[in-house]
GROMACS .gro file of N, CA and C in nm:
model
  528
    1UNK      N    1   0.676   4.424  -2.742
    1UNK     CA    2   0.778   4.327  -2.708
    1UNK      C    3   0.872   4.310  -2.826
    2UNK      N    4   0.996   4.294  -2.797
    2UNK     CA    5   1.094   4.275  -2.903
    2UNK      C    6   1.093   4.129  -2.947
    3UNK      N    7   1.141   4.099  -3.068
    3UNK     CA    8   1.138   3.961  -3.120
    3UNK      C    9   1.205   3.860  -3.028
    4UNK      N   10   1.317   3.894  -2.966
    4UNK     CA   11   1.388   3.801  -2.877
    4UNK      C   12   1.303   3.772  -2.753
    5UNK      N   13   1.242   3.875  -2.695
    5UNK     CA   14   1.157   3.857  -2.578
    5UNK      C   15   1.034   3.775  -2.614
    6UNK      N   16   0.978   3.800  -2.732
    6UNK     CA   17   0.861   3.728  -2.777
    6UNK      C   18   0.892   3.580  -2.795
    7UNK      N   19   1.007   3.549  -2.854
    7UNK     CA   20   1.047   3.409  -2.873
    7UNK      C   21   1.068   3.339  -2.739
    8UNK      N   22   1.131   3.408  -2.644
    8UNK     CA   23   1.154   3.352  -2.512
    8UNK      C   24   1.022   3.330  -2.439
    9UNK      N   25   0.932   3.428  -2.448
    9UNK     CA   26   0.801   3.415  -2.384
    9UNK      C   27   0.723   3.299  -2.445
   10UNK      N   28   0.727   3.288  -2.578
   10UNK     CA   29   0.657   3.179  -2.645
   10UNK      C   30   0.715   3.043  -2.605
   11UNK      N   31   0.847   3.036  -2.592
   11UNK     CA   32   0.911   2.910  -2.552
   11UNK      C   33   0.872   2.872  -2.410
   12UNK      N   34   0.871   2.971  -2.318
   12UNK     CA   35   0.831   2.943  -2.180
   12UNK      C   36   0.686   2.899  -2.172
   13UNK      N   37   0.599   2.966  -2.248
   13UNK     CA   38   0.458   2.928  -2.250
   13UNK      C   39   0.441   2.786  -2.303
   14UNK      N   40   0.510   2.754  -2.411
   14UNK     CA   41   0.501   2.619  -2.468
   14UNK      C   42   0.553   2.515  -2.371
   15UNK      N   43   0.664   2.545  -2.304
   15UNK     CA   44   0.721   2.451  -2.207
   15UNK      C   45   0.627   2.429  -2.091
   16UNK      N   46   0.561   2.537  -2.045
   16UNK     CA   47   0.469   2.522  -1.932
   16UNK      C   48   0.348   2.439  -1.970
   17UNK      N   49   0.307   2.444  -2.096
   17UNK     CA   50   0.194   2.363  -2.141
   17UNK      C   51   0.231   2.215  -2.151
   18UNK      N   52   0.358   2.186  -2.175
   18UNK     CA   53   0.402   2.048  -2.189
   18UNK      C   54   0.430   1.981  -2.055
   19UNK      N   55   0.449   2.061  -1.949
   19UNK     CA   56   0.480   2.004  -1.818
   19UNK      C   57   0.355   1.947  -1.756
   20UNK      N   58   0.366   1.827  -1.691
   20UNK     CA   59   0.249   1.775  -1.622
   20UNK      C   60   0.217   1.866  -1.506
   21UNK      N   61   0.091   1.896  -1.486
   21UNK     CA   62   0.052   1.982  -1.375
   21UNK      C   63  -0.095   2.013  -1.384
   22UNK      N   64  -0.139   2.111  -1.307
   22UNK     CA   65  -0.279   2.148  -1.312
   22UNK      C   66  -0.290   2.296  -1.341
   23UNK      N   67  -0.410   2.349  -1.339
   23UNK     CA   68  -0.434   2.489  -1.372
   23UNK      C   69  -0.370   2.584  -1.272
   24UNK      N   70  -0.336   2.536  -1.154
   24UNK     CA   71  -0.277   2.621  -1.052
   24UNK      C   72  -0.125   2.620  -1.059
   25UNK      N   73  -0.069   2.555  -1.157
   25UNK     CA   74   0.076   2.556  -1.173
   25UNK      C   75   0.149   2.458  -1.084
   26UNK      N   76   0.078   2.366  -1.020
   26UNK     CA   77   0.144   2.268  -0.934
   26UNK      C   78   0.190   2.153  -1.022
   27UNK      N   79   0.316   2.126  -1.021
   27UNK     CA   80   0.372   2.018  -1.103
   27UNK      C   81   0.368   1.890  -1.023
   28UNK      N   82   0.313   1.786  -1.082
   28UNK     CA   83   0.306   1.655  -1.017
   28UNK      C   84   0.403   1.562  -1.087
   29UNK      N   85   0.475   1.486  -1.009
   29UNK     CA   86   0.566   1.388  -1.066
   29UNK      C   87   0.486   1.274  -1.127
   30UNK      N   88   0.533   1.219  -1.235
   30UNK     CA   89   0.467   1.104  -1.296
   30UNK      C   90   0.475   0.985  -1.201
   31UNK      N   91   0.366   0.909  -1.193
   31UNK     CA   92   0.362   0.792  -1.106
   31UNK      C   93   0.412   0.672  -1.185
   32UNK      N   94   0.510   0.604  -1.130
   32UNK     CA   95   0.563   0.485  -1.195
   32UNK      C   96   0.465   0.370  -1.175
   33UNK      N   97   0.463   0.277  -1.268
   33UNK     CA   98   0.376   0.160  -1.255
   33UNK      C   99   0.418   0.075  -1.136
   34UNK      N  100   0.547   0.058  -1.116
   34UNK     CA  101   0.597  -0.023  -1.005
   34UNK      C  102   0.719   0.045  -0.944
   35UNK      N  103   0.696   0.141  -0.853
   35UNK     CA  104   0.811   0.210  -0.794
   35UNK      C  105   0.896   0.116  -0.711
   36UNK      N  106   1.024   0.143  -0.708
   36UNK     CA  107   1.118   0.061  -0.631
   36UNK      C  108   1.094   0.082  -0.482
   37UNK      N  109   1.115  -0.022  -0.400
   37UNK     CA  110   1.100  -0.006  -0.256
   37UNK      C  111   1.216   0.075  -0.201
   38UNK      N  112   1.191   0.200  -0.175
   38UNK     CA  113   1.299   0.288  -0.133
   38UNK      C  114   1.290   0.328   0.013
   39UNK      N  115   1.191   0.279   0.084
   39UNK     CA  116   1.177   0.316   0.224
   39UNK      C  117   1.101   0.445   0.239
   40UNK      N  118   1.104   0.502   0.358
   40UNK     CA  119   1.025   0.622   0.384
   40UNK      C  120   1.076   0.742   0.305
   41UNK      N  121   0.984   0.832   0.273
   41UNK     CA  122   1.019   0.955   0.204
   41UNK      C  123   1.093   1.046   0.300
   42UNK      N  124   1.201   1.105   0.257
   42UNK     CA  125   1.280   1.189   0.347
   42UNK      C  126   1.273   1.336   0.311
   43UNK      N  127   1.193   1.373   0.212
   43UNK     CA  128   1.187   1.513   0.172
   43UNK      C  129   1.043   1.557   0.153
   44UNK      N  130   1.022   1.687   0.158
   44UNK     CA  131   0.891   1.743   0.129
   44UNK      C  132   0.809   1.767   0.254
   45UNK      N  133   0.699   1.841   0.236
   45UNK     CA  134   0.617   1.881   0.350
   45UNK      C  135   0.545   1.764   0.418
   46UNK      N  136   0.523   1.654   0.346
   46UNK     CA  137   0.455   1.538   0.404
   46UNK      C  138   0.551   1.433   0.458
   47UNK      N  139   0.678   1.465   0.470
   47UNK     CA  140   0.777   1.365   0.509
   47UNK      C  141   0.742   1.297   0.640
   48UNK      N  142   0.701   1.372   0.742
   48UNK     CA  143   0.668   1.312   0.872
   48UNK      C  144   0.547   1.221   0.860
   49UNK      N  145   0.445   1.263   0.786
   49UNK     CA  146   0.325   1.180   0.768
   49UNK      C  147   0.359   1.055   0.689
   50UNK      N  148   0.439   1.069   0.583
   50UNK     CA  149   0.479   0.953   0.504
   50UNK      C  150   0.560   0.855   0.588
   51UNK      N  151   0.649   0.908   0.670
   51UNK     CA  152   0.728   0.821   0.758
   51UNK      C  153   0.639   0.746   0.856
   52UNK      N  154   0.536   0.813   0.910
   52UNK     CA  155   0.450   0.746   1.007
   52UNK      C  156   0.365   0.637   0.940
   53UNK      N  157   0.323   0.659   0.815
   53UNK     CA  158   0.251   0.554   0.742
   53UNK      C  159   0.346   0.439   0.712
   54UNK      N  160   0.469   0.470   0.671
   54UNK     CA  161   0.569   0.367   0.644
   54UNK      C  162   0.592   0.282   0.769
   55UNK      N  163   0.600   0.347   0.885
   55UNK     CA  164   0.619   0.275   1.012
   55UNK      C  165   0.499   0.183   1.039
   56UNK      N  166   0.378   0.233   1.016
   56UNK     CA  167   0.257   0.151   1.036
   56UNK      C  168   0.258   0.032   0.941
   57UNK      N  169   0.299   0.054   0.816
   57UNK     CA  170   0.309  -0.055   0.718
   57UNK      C  171   0.406  -0.163   0.768
   58UNK      N  172   0.520  -0.121   0.820
   58UNK     CA  173   0.620  -0.216   0.869
   58UNK      C  174   0.570  -0.292   0.991
   59UNK      N  175   0.498  -0.224   1.080
   59UNK     CA  176   0.441  -0.292   1.197
   59UNK      C  177   0.339  -0.396   1.153
   60UNK      N  178   0.255  -0.360   1.055
   60UNK     CA  179   0.156  -0.455   1.003
   60UNK      C  180   0.227  -0.575   0.941
   61UNK      N  181   0.328  -0.547   0.859
   61UNK     CA  182   0.401  -0.654   0.790
   61UNK      C  183   0.465  -0.751   0.889
   62UNK      N  184   0.529  -0.699   0.993
   62UNK     CA  185   0.591  -0.786   1.094
   62UNK      C  186   0.485  -0.868   1.168
   63UNK      N  187   0.372  -0.805   1.202
   63UNK     CA  188   0.266  -0.877   1.273
   63UNK      C  189   0.205  -0.986   1.186
   64UNK      N  190   0.184  -0.959   1.058
   64UNK     CA  191   0.124  -1.060   0.970
   64UNK      C  192   0.221  -1.175   0.947
   65UNK      N  193   0.350  -1.145   0.937
   65UNK     CA  194   0.451  -1.250   0.921
   65UNK      C  195   0.454  -1.341   1.043
   66UNK      N  196   0.440  -1.284   1.162
   66UNK     CA  197   0.443  -1.363   1.287
   66UNK      C  198   0.308  -1.427   1.318
   67UNK      N  199   0.203  -1.384   1.249
   67UNK     CA  200   0.069  -1.431   1.283
   67UNK      C  201   0.025  -1.377   1.418
   68UNK      N  202   0.069  -1.257   1.451
   68UNK     CA  203   0.047  -1.195   1.582
   68UNK      C  204  -0.090  -1.127   1.587
   69UNK      N  205  -0.191  -1.203   1.626
   69UNK     CA  206  -0.328  -1.151   1.630
   69UNK      C  207  -0.343  -1.038   1.732
   70UNK      N  208  -0.268  -1.044   1.842
   70UNK     CA  209  -0.277  -0.937   1.943
   70UNK      C  210  -0.228  -0.804   1.885
   71UNK      N  211  -0.116  -0.806   1.816
   71UNK     CA  212  -0.065  -0.683   1.755
   71UNK      C  213  -0.160  -0.634   1.646
   72UNK      N  214  -0.212  -0.727   1.566
   72UNK     CA  215  -0.304  -0.689   1.458
   72UNK      C  216  -0.434  -0.632   1.513
   73UNK      N  217  -0.476  -0.676   1.629
   73UNK     CA  218  -0.598  -0.623   1.691
   73UNK      C  219  -0.587  -0.471   1.708
   74UNK      N  220  -0.466  -0.424   1.739
   74UNK     CA  221  -0.442  -0.280   1.756
   74UNK      C  222  -0.420  -0.211   1.622
   75UNK      N  223  -0.351  -0.276   1.531
   75UNK     CA  224  -0.316  -0.216   1.401
   75UNK      C  225  -0.438  -0.200   1.311
   76UNK      N  226  -0.528  -0.299   1.312
   76UNK     CA  227  -0.646  -0.294   1.226
   76UNK      C  228  -0.752  -0.203   1.288
   77UNK      N  229  -0.820  -0.125   1.204
   77UNK     CA  230  -0.928  -0.041   1.253
   77UNK      C  231  -1.045  -0.130   1.296
   78UNK      N  232  -1.134  -0.076   1.376
   78UNK     CA  233  -1.247  -0.156   1.426
   78UNK      C  234  -1.337  -0.202   1.312
   79UNK      N  235  -1.342  -0.126   1.203
   79UNK     CA  236  -1.426  -0.163   1.089
   79UNK      C  237  -1.343  -0.213   0.970
   80UNK      N  238  -1.229  -0.274   1.000
   80UNK     CA  239  -1.138  -0.326   0.898
   80UNK      C  240  -1.207  -0.430   0.809
   81UNK      N  241  -1.178  -0.422   0.679
   81UNK     CA  242  -1.221  -0.527   0.586
   81UNK      C  243  -1.102  -0.567   0.499
   82UNK      N  244  -1.098  -0.695   0.468
   82UNK     CA  245  -0.995  -0.750   0.380
   82UNK      C  246  -1.067  -0.820   0.266
   83UNK      N  247  -1.027  -0.789   0.144
   83UNK     CA  248  -1.083  -0.856   0.027
   83UNK      C  249  -0.970  -0.936  -0.036
   84UNK      N  250  -0.986  -1.068  -0.037
   84UNK     CA  251  -0.885  -1.156  -0.093
   84UNK      C  252  -0.891  -1.161  -0.244
   85UNK      N  253  -0.795  -1.231  -0.302
   85UNK     CA  254  -0.785  -1.239  -0.447
   85UNK      C  255  -0.905  -1.310  -0.510
   86UNK      N  256  -0.975  -1.391  -0.430
   86UNK     CA  257  -1.094  -1.460  -0.481
   86UNK      C  258  -1.221  -1.379  -0.459
   87UNK      N  259  -1.207  -1.258  -0.406
   87UNK     CA  260  -1.322  -1.172  -0.382
   87UNK      C  261  -1.386  -1.189  -0.246
   88UNK      N  262  -1.335  -1.283  -0.167
   88UNK     CA  263  -1.392  -1.308  -0.035
   88UNK      C  264  -1.364  -1.189   0.057
   89UNK      N  265  -1.468  -1.141   0.122
   89UNK     CA  266  -1.456  -1.030   0.215
   89UNK      C  267  -1.452  -1.083   0.357
   90UNK      N  268  -1.353  -1.039   0.433
   90UNK     CA  269  -1.342  -1.076   0.574
   90UNK      C  270  -1.335  -0.949   0.657
   91UNK      N  271  -1.408  -0.950   0.767
   91UNK     CA  272  -1.400  -0.840   0.862
   91UNK      C  273  -1.288  -0.868   0.961
   92UNK      N  274  -1.258  -0.771   1.042
   92UNK     CA  275  -1.147  -0.781   1.138
   92UNK      C  276  -1.155  -0.908   1.221
   93UNK      N  277  -1.270  -0.935   1.279
   93UNK     CA  278  -1.285  -1.052   1.366
   93UNK      C  279  -1.256  -1.181   1.292
   94UNK      N  280  -1.308  -1.194   1.170
   94UNK     CA  281  -1.284  -1.315   1.090
   94UNK      C  282  -1.136  -1.333   1.059
   95UNK      N  283  -1.071  -1.224   1.025
   95UNK     CA  284  -0.928  -1.231   0.991
   95UNK      C  285  -0.846  -1.273   1.113
   96UNK      N  286  -0.875  -1.213   1.227
   96UNK     CA  287  -0.801  -1.247   1.349
   96UNK      C  288  -0.826  -1.392   1.391
   97UNK      N  289  -0.950  -1.438   1.380
   97UNK     CA  290  -0.981  -1.577   1.414
   97UNK      C  291  -0.910  -1.675   1.322
   98UNK      N  292  -0.905  -1.644   1.193
   98UNK     CA  293  -0.836  -1.732   1.097
   98UNK      C  294  -0.688  -1.745   1.134
   99UNK      N  295  -0.626  -1.635   1.175
   99UNK     CA  296  -0.486  -1.639   1.217
   99UNK      C  297  -0.469  -1.716   1.348
  100UNK      N  298  -0.556  -1.689   1.445
  100UNK     CA  299  -0.547  -1.756   1.575
  100UNK      C  300  -0.569  -1.906   1.564
  101UNK      N  301  -0.659  -1.949   1.478
  101UNK     CA  302  -0.692  -2.091   1.461
  101UNK      C  303  -0.596  -2.163   1.367
  102UNK      N  304  -0.503  -2.090   1.308
  102UNK     CA  305  -0.408  -2.152   1.216
  102UNK      C  306  -0.466  -2.181   1.079
  103UNK      N  307  -0.584  -2.127   1.050
  103UNK     CA  308  -0.645  -2.146   0.919
  103UNK      C  309  -0.572  -2.065   0.812
  104UNK      N  310  -0.501  -1.964   0.858
  104UNK     CA  311  -0.423  -1.879   0.768
  104UNK      C  312  -0.290  -1.851   0.836
  105UNK      N  313  -0.182  -1.884   0.765
  105UNK     CA  314  -0.048  -1.864   0.821
  105UNK      C  315   0.045  -1.823   0.709
  106UNK      N  316   0.120  -1.717   0.733
  106UNK     CA  317   0.214  -1.667   0.632
  106UNK      C  318   0.354  -1.717   0.664
  107UNK      N  319   0.413  -1.787   0.569
  107UNK     CA  320   0.550  -1.836   0.584
  107UNK      C  321   0.648  -1.725   0.546
  108UNK      N  322   0.615  -1.651   0.441
  108UNK     CA  323   0.690  -1.532   0.401
  108UNK      C  324   0.588  -1.429   0.355
  109UNK      N  325   0.625  -1.304   0.361
  109UNK     CA  326   0.541  -1.196   0.308
  109UNK      C  327   0.635  -1.082   0.272
  110UNK      N  328   0.657  -1.063   0.143
  110UNK     CA  329   0.752  -0.963   0.096
  110UNK      C  330   0.683  -0.859   0.008
  111UNK      N  331   0.725  -0.735   0.023
  111UNK     CA  332   0.675  -0.626  -0.058
  111UNK      C  333   0.779  -0.597  -0.166
  112UNK      N  334   0.736  -0.600  -0.292
  112UNK     CA  335   0.828  -0.576  -0.403
  112UNK      C  336   0.837  -0.430  -0.440
  113UNK      N  337   0.727  -0.357  -0.427
  113UNK     CA  338   0.724  -0.215  -0.458
  113UNK      C  339   0.608  -0.152  -0.383
  114UNK      N  340   0.613  -0.022  -0.368
  114UNK     CA  341   0.502   0.046  -0.302
  114UNK      C  342   0.501   0.194  -0.336
  115UNK      N  343   0.385   0.254  -0.314
  115UNK     CA  344   0.368   0.398  -0.331
  115UNK      C  345   0.271   0.442  -0.222
  116UNK      N  346   0.303   0.550  -0.153
  116UNK     CA  347   0.218   0.602  -0.045
  116UNK      C  348   0.165   0.738  -0.086
  117UNK      N  349   0.034   0.756  -0.072
  117UNK     CA  350  -0.030   0.885  -0.098
  117UNK      C  351  -0.114   0.920   0.024
  118UNK      N  352  -0.104   1.043   0.067
  118UNK     CA  353  -0.178   1.088   0.185
  118UNK      C  354  -0.271   1.201   0.146
  119UNK      N  355  -0.394   1.192   0.195
  119UNK     CA  356  -0.490   1.301   0.178
  119UNK      C  357  -0.567   1.315   0.308
  120UNK      N  358  -0.547   1.424   0.378
  120UNK     CA  359  -0.615   1.446   0.506
  120UNK      C  360  -0.576   1.340   0.607
  121UNK      N  361  -0.676   1.269   0.659
  121UNK     CA  362  -0.652   1.165   0.760
  121UNK      C  363  -0.653   1.025   0.699
  122UNK      N  364  -0.634   1.017   0.569
  122UNK     CA  365  -0.631   0.887   0.501
  122UNK      C  366  -0.501   0.873   0.422
  123UNK      N  367  -0.451   0.752   0.417
  123UNK     CA  368  -0.333   0.720   0.337
  123UNK      C  369  -0.365   0.599   0.252
  124UNK      N  370  -0.325   0.605   0.127
  124UNK     CA  371  -0.346   0.494   0.034
  124UNK      C  372  -0.209   0.441  -0.004
  125UNK      N  373  -0.191   0.312   0.020
  125UNK     CA  374  -0.064   0.247  -0.012
  125UNK      C  375  -0.092   0.141  -0.118
  126UNK      N  376  -0.022   0.149  -0.230
  126UNK     CA  377  -0.036   0.050  -0.336
  126UNK      C  378   0.101  -0.009  -0.366
  127UNK      N  379   0.100  -0.129  -0.419
  127UNK     CA  380   0.228  -0.190  -0.453
  127UNK      C  381   0.213  -0.333  -0.497
  128UNK      N  382   0.325  -0.404  -0.494
  128UNK     CA  383   0.328  -0.545  -0.530
  128UNK      C  384   0.377  -0.627  -0.411
  129UNK      N  385   0.332  -0.751  -0.407
  129UNK     CA  386   0.368  -0.839  -0.295
  129UNK      C  387   0.396  -0.980  -0.347
  130UNK      N  388   0.462  -1.058  -0.264
  130UNK     CA  389   0.485  -1.200  -0.289
  130UNK      C  390   0.482  -1.269  -0.154
  131UNK      N  391   0.403  -1.373  -0.142
  131UNK     CA  392   0.393  -1.443  -0.014
  131UNK      C  393   0.383  -1.593  -0.033
  132UNK      N  394   0.436  -1.665   0.064
  132UNK     CA  395   0.414  -1.808   0.075
  132UNK      C  396   0.328  -1.825   0.199
  133UNK      N  397   0.221  -1.900   0.185
  133UNK     CA  398   0.128  -1.912   0.294
  133UNK      C  399   0.067  -2.051   0.302
  134UNK      N  400   0.004  -2.076   0.414
  134UNK     CA  401  -0.074  -2.198   0.433
  134UNK      C  402  -0.216  -2.152   0.463
  135UNK      N  403  -0.309  -2.194   0.377
  135UNK     CA  404  -0.449  -2.156   0.388
  135UNK      C  405  -0.532  -2.284   0.397
  136UNK      N  406  -0.599  -2.303   0.510
  136UNK     CA  407  -0.680  -2.424   0.531
  136UNK      C  408  -0.597  -2.550   0.510
  137UNK      N  409  -0.471  -2.547   0.553
  137UNK     CA  410  -0.385  -2.664   0.543
  137UNK      C  411  -0.318  -2.683   0.408
  138UNK      N  412  -0.346  -2.595   0.314
  138UNK     CA  413  -0.287  -2.606   0.180
  138UNK      C  414  -0.182  -2.496   0.163
  139UNK      N  415  -0.062  -2.542   0.128
  139UNK     CA  416   0.048  -2.448   0.108
  139UNK      C  417   0.035  -2.385  -0.030
  140UNK      N  418   0.057  -2.255  -0.039
  140UNK     CA  419   0.044  -2.187  -0.167
  140UNK      C  420   0.136  -2.068  -0.178
  141UNK      N  421   0.139  -2.015  -0.297
  141UNK     CA  422   0.216  -1.894  -0.325
  141UNK      C  423   0.118  -1.793  -0.382
  142UNK      N  424   0.129  -1.671  -0.339
  142UNK     CA  425   0.044  -1.565  -0.389
  142UNK      C  426   0.132  -1.446  -0.423
  143UNK      N  427   0.112  -1.392  -0.541
  143UNK     CA  428   0.188  -1.274  -0.583
  143UNK      C  429   0.095  -1.184  -0.663
  144UNK      N  430   0.110  -1.056  -0.645
  144UNK     CA  431   0.024  -0.965  -0.719
  144UNK      C  432   0.035  -0.823  -0.671
  145UNK      N  433  -0.075  -0.753  -0.682
  145UNK     CA  434  -0.083  -0.613  -0.641
  145UNK      C  435  -0.174  -0.600  -0.520
  146UNK      N  436  -0.150  -0.494  -0.445
  146UNK     CA  437  -0.234  -0.470  -0.327
  146UNK      C  438  -0.266  -0.322  -0.316
  147UNK      N  439  -0.372  -0.294  -0.242
  147UNK     CA  440  -0.405  -0.159  -0.200
  147UNK      C  441  -0.446  -0.168  -0.053
  148UNK      N  442  -0.389  -0.078   0.026
  148UNK     CA  443  -0.426  -0.069   0.166
  148UNK      C  444  -0.465   0.076   0.194
  149UNK      N  445  -0.573   0.093   0.267
  149UNK     CA  446  -0.619   0.226   0.305
  149UNK      C  447  -0.605   0.237   0.456
  150UNK      N  448  -0.526   0.334   0.498
  150UNK     CA  449  -0.502   0.361   0.639
  150UNK      C  450  -0.578   0.487   0.678
  151UNK      N  451  -0.634   0.489   0.798
  151UNK     CA  452  -0.699   0.609   0.852
  151UNK      C  453  -0.628   0.649   0.980
  152UNK      N  454  -0.614   0.778   0.999
  152UNK     CA  455  -0.546   0.828   1.118
  152UNK      C  456  -0.650   0.868   1.222
  153UNK      N  457  -0.632   0.815   1.343
  153UNK     CA  458  -0.717   0.854   1.455
  153UNK      C  459  -0.628   0.903   1.568
  154UNK      N  460  -0.685   0.919   1.686
  154UNK     CA  461  -0.608   0.973   1.799
  154UNK      C  462  -0.493   0.882   1.841
  155UNK      N  463  -0.497   0.753   1.803
  155UNK     CA  464  -0.391   0.659   1.839
  155UNK      C  465  -0.288   0.639   1.729
  156UNK      N  466  -0.311   0.699   1.614
  156UNK     CA  467  -0.218   0.683   1.503
  156UNK      C  468  -0.287   0.625   1.381
  157UNK      N  469  -0.212   0.561   1.294
  157UNK     CA  470  -0.266   0.503   1.170
  157UNK      C  471  -0.324   0.365   1.197
  158UNK      N  472  -0.444   0.340   1.144
  158UNK     CA  473  -0.512   0.211   1.156
  158UNK      C  474  -0.546   0.162   1.015
  159UNK      N  475  -0.524   0.034   0.991
  159UNK     CA  476  -0.552  -0.024   0.860
  159UNK      C  477  -0.701  -0.052   0.849
  160UNK      N  478  -0.768   0.018   0.756
  160UNK     CA  479  -0.912   0.004   0.739
  160UNK      C  480  -0.948  -0.094   0.628
  161UNK      N  481  -0.877  -0.085   0.515
  161UNK     CA  482  -0.910  -0.169   0.399
  161UNK      C  483  -0.782  -0.227   0.342
  162UNK      N  484  -0.787  -0.356   0.308
  162UNK     CA  485  -0.675  -0.423   0.242
  162UNK      C  486  -0.735  -0.512   0.134
  163UNK      N  487  -0.693  -0.490   0.011
  163UNK     CA  488  -0.741  -0.574  -0.099
  163UNK      C  489  -0.622  -0.617  -0.182
  164UNK      N  490  -0.625  -0.744  -0.224
  164UNK     CA  491  -0.518  -0.796  -0.309
  164UNK      C  492  -0.576  -0.848  -0.439
  165UNK      N  493  -0.494  -0.845  -0.541
  165UNK     CA  494  -0.529  -0.903  -0.671
  165UNK      C  495  -0.407  -0.981  -0.718
  166UNK      N  496  -0.424  -1.111  -0.732
  166UNK     CA  497  -0.312  -1.195  -0.774
  166UNK      C  498  -0.282  -1.174  -0.922
  167UNK      N  499  -0.154  -1.172  -0.953
  167UNK     CA  500  -0.113  -1.165  -1.093
  167UNK      C  501  -0.062  -1.300  -1.141
  168UNK      N  502  -0.044  -1.393  -1.047
  168UNK     CA  503  -0.010  -1.531  -1.082
  168UNK      C  504  -0.100  -1.621  -0.999
  169UNK      N  505  -0.137  -1.733  -1.054
  169UNK     CA  506  -0.224  -1.824  -0.981
  169UNK      C  507  -0.142  -1.914  -0.889
  170UNK      N  508  -0.183  -1.927  -0.763
  170UNK     CA  509  -0.109  -2.014  -0.671
  170UNK      C  510  -0.133  -2.160  -0.703
  171UNK      N  511  -0.032  -2.240  -0.683
  171UNK     CA  512  -0.045  -2.385  -0.697
  171UNK      C  513  -0.025  -2.442  -0.558
  172UNK      N  514  -0.126  -2.509  -0.509
  172UNK     CA  515  -0.123  -2.554  -0.370
  172UNK      C  516  -0.096  -2.702  -0.356
  173UNK      N  517  -0.046  -2.736  -0.240
  173UNK     CA  518  -0.031  -2.876  -0.201
  173UNK      C  519  -0.045  -2.881  -0.051
  174UNK      N  520  -0.074  -2.995   0.001
  174UNK     CA  521  -0.092  -3.010   0.145
  174UNK      C  522   0.033  -2.967   0.219
  175UNK      N  523   0.013  -2.887   0.323
  175UNK     CA  524   0.126  -2.842   0.405
  175UNK      C  525   0.174  -2.957   0.494
  176UNK      N  526   0.304  -2.956   0.528
  176UNK     CA  527   0.355  -3.064   0.614
  176UNK      C  528   0.298  -3.056   0.754
   0.00000   0.00000   0.00000
């Protein structure tokens, strides 16, 4: 090899070692701590799957904002679990009953950021949220991070797991 070719080869080898990726040469984009809410992904081989998860997320969000237990009955998987910021675990039936009985009501529910990852028939959605809610008659604010795990079945995406972690403590007062 001539000196110029050797220098170019060495530079390419060094650059490839500095790029994030794996042994197979697949370059992965760096994951931001809090990606901006940009809507559904419009590019790449998973675009259709990402769009369908985004649609499921929006359907869940609208149903939770309305307190629509009938819609949530379809959206949540049969073995759905929710883990609240206090560590309390609720199964699908408990969550739906709390909404139906008015023990839990969302006045607002906003997503600040999100990231969707799909692997096979599962999708993992992480992000930040902010909500105003009434829980057991006490009005509060909850803000923090969430993770939702969606599973795809013959009917589409179903929410199997939802866990939140508050980054600020809610201050409650009796709801009107």
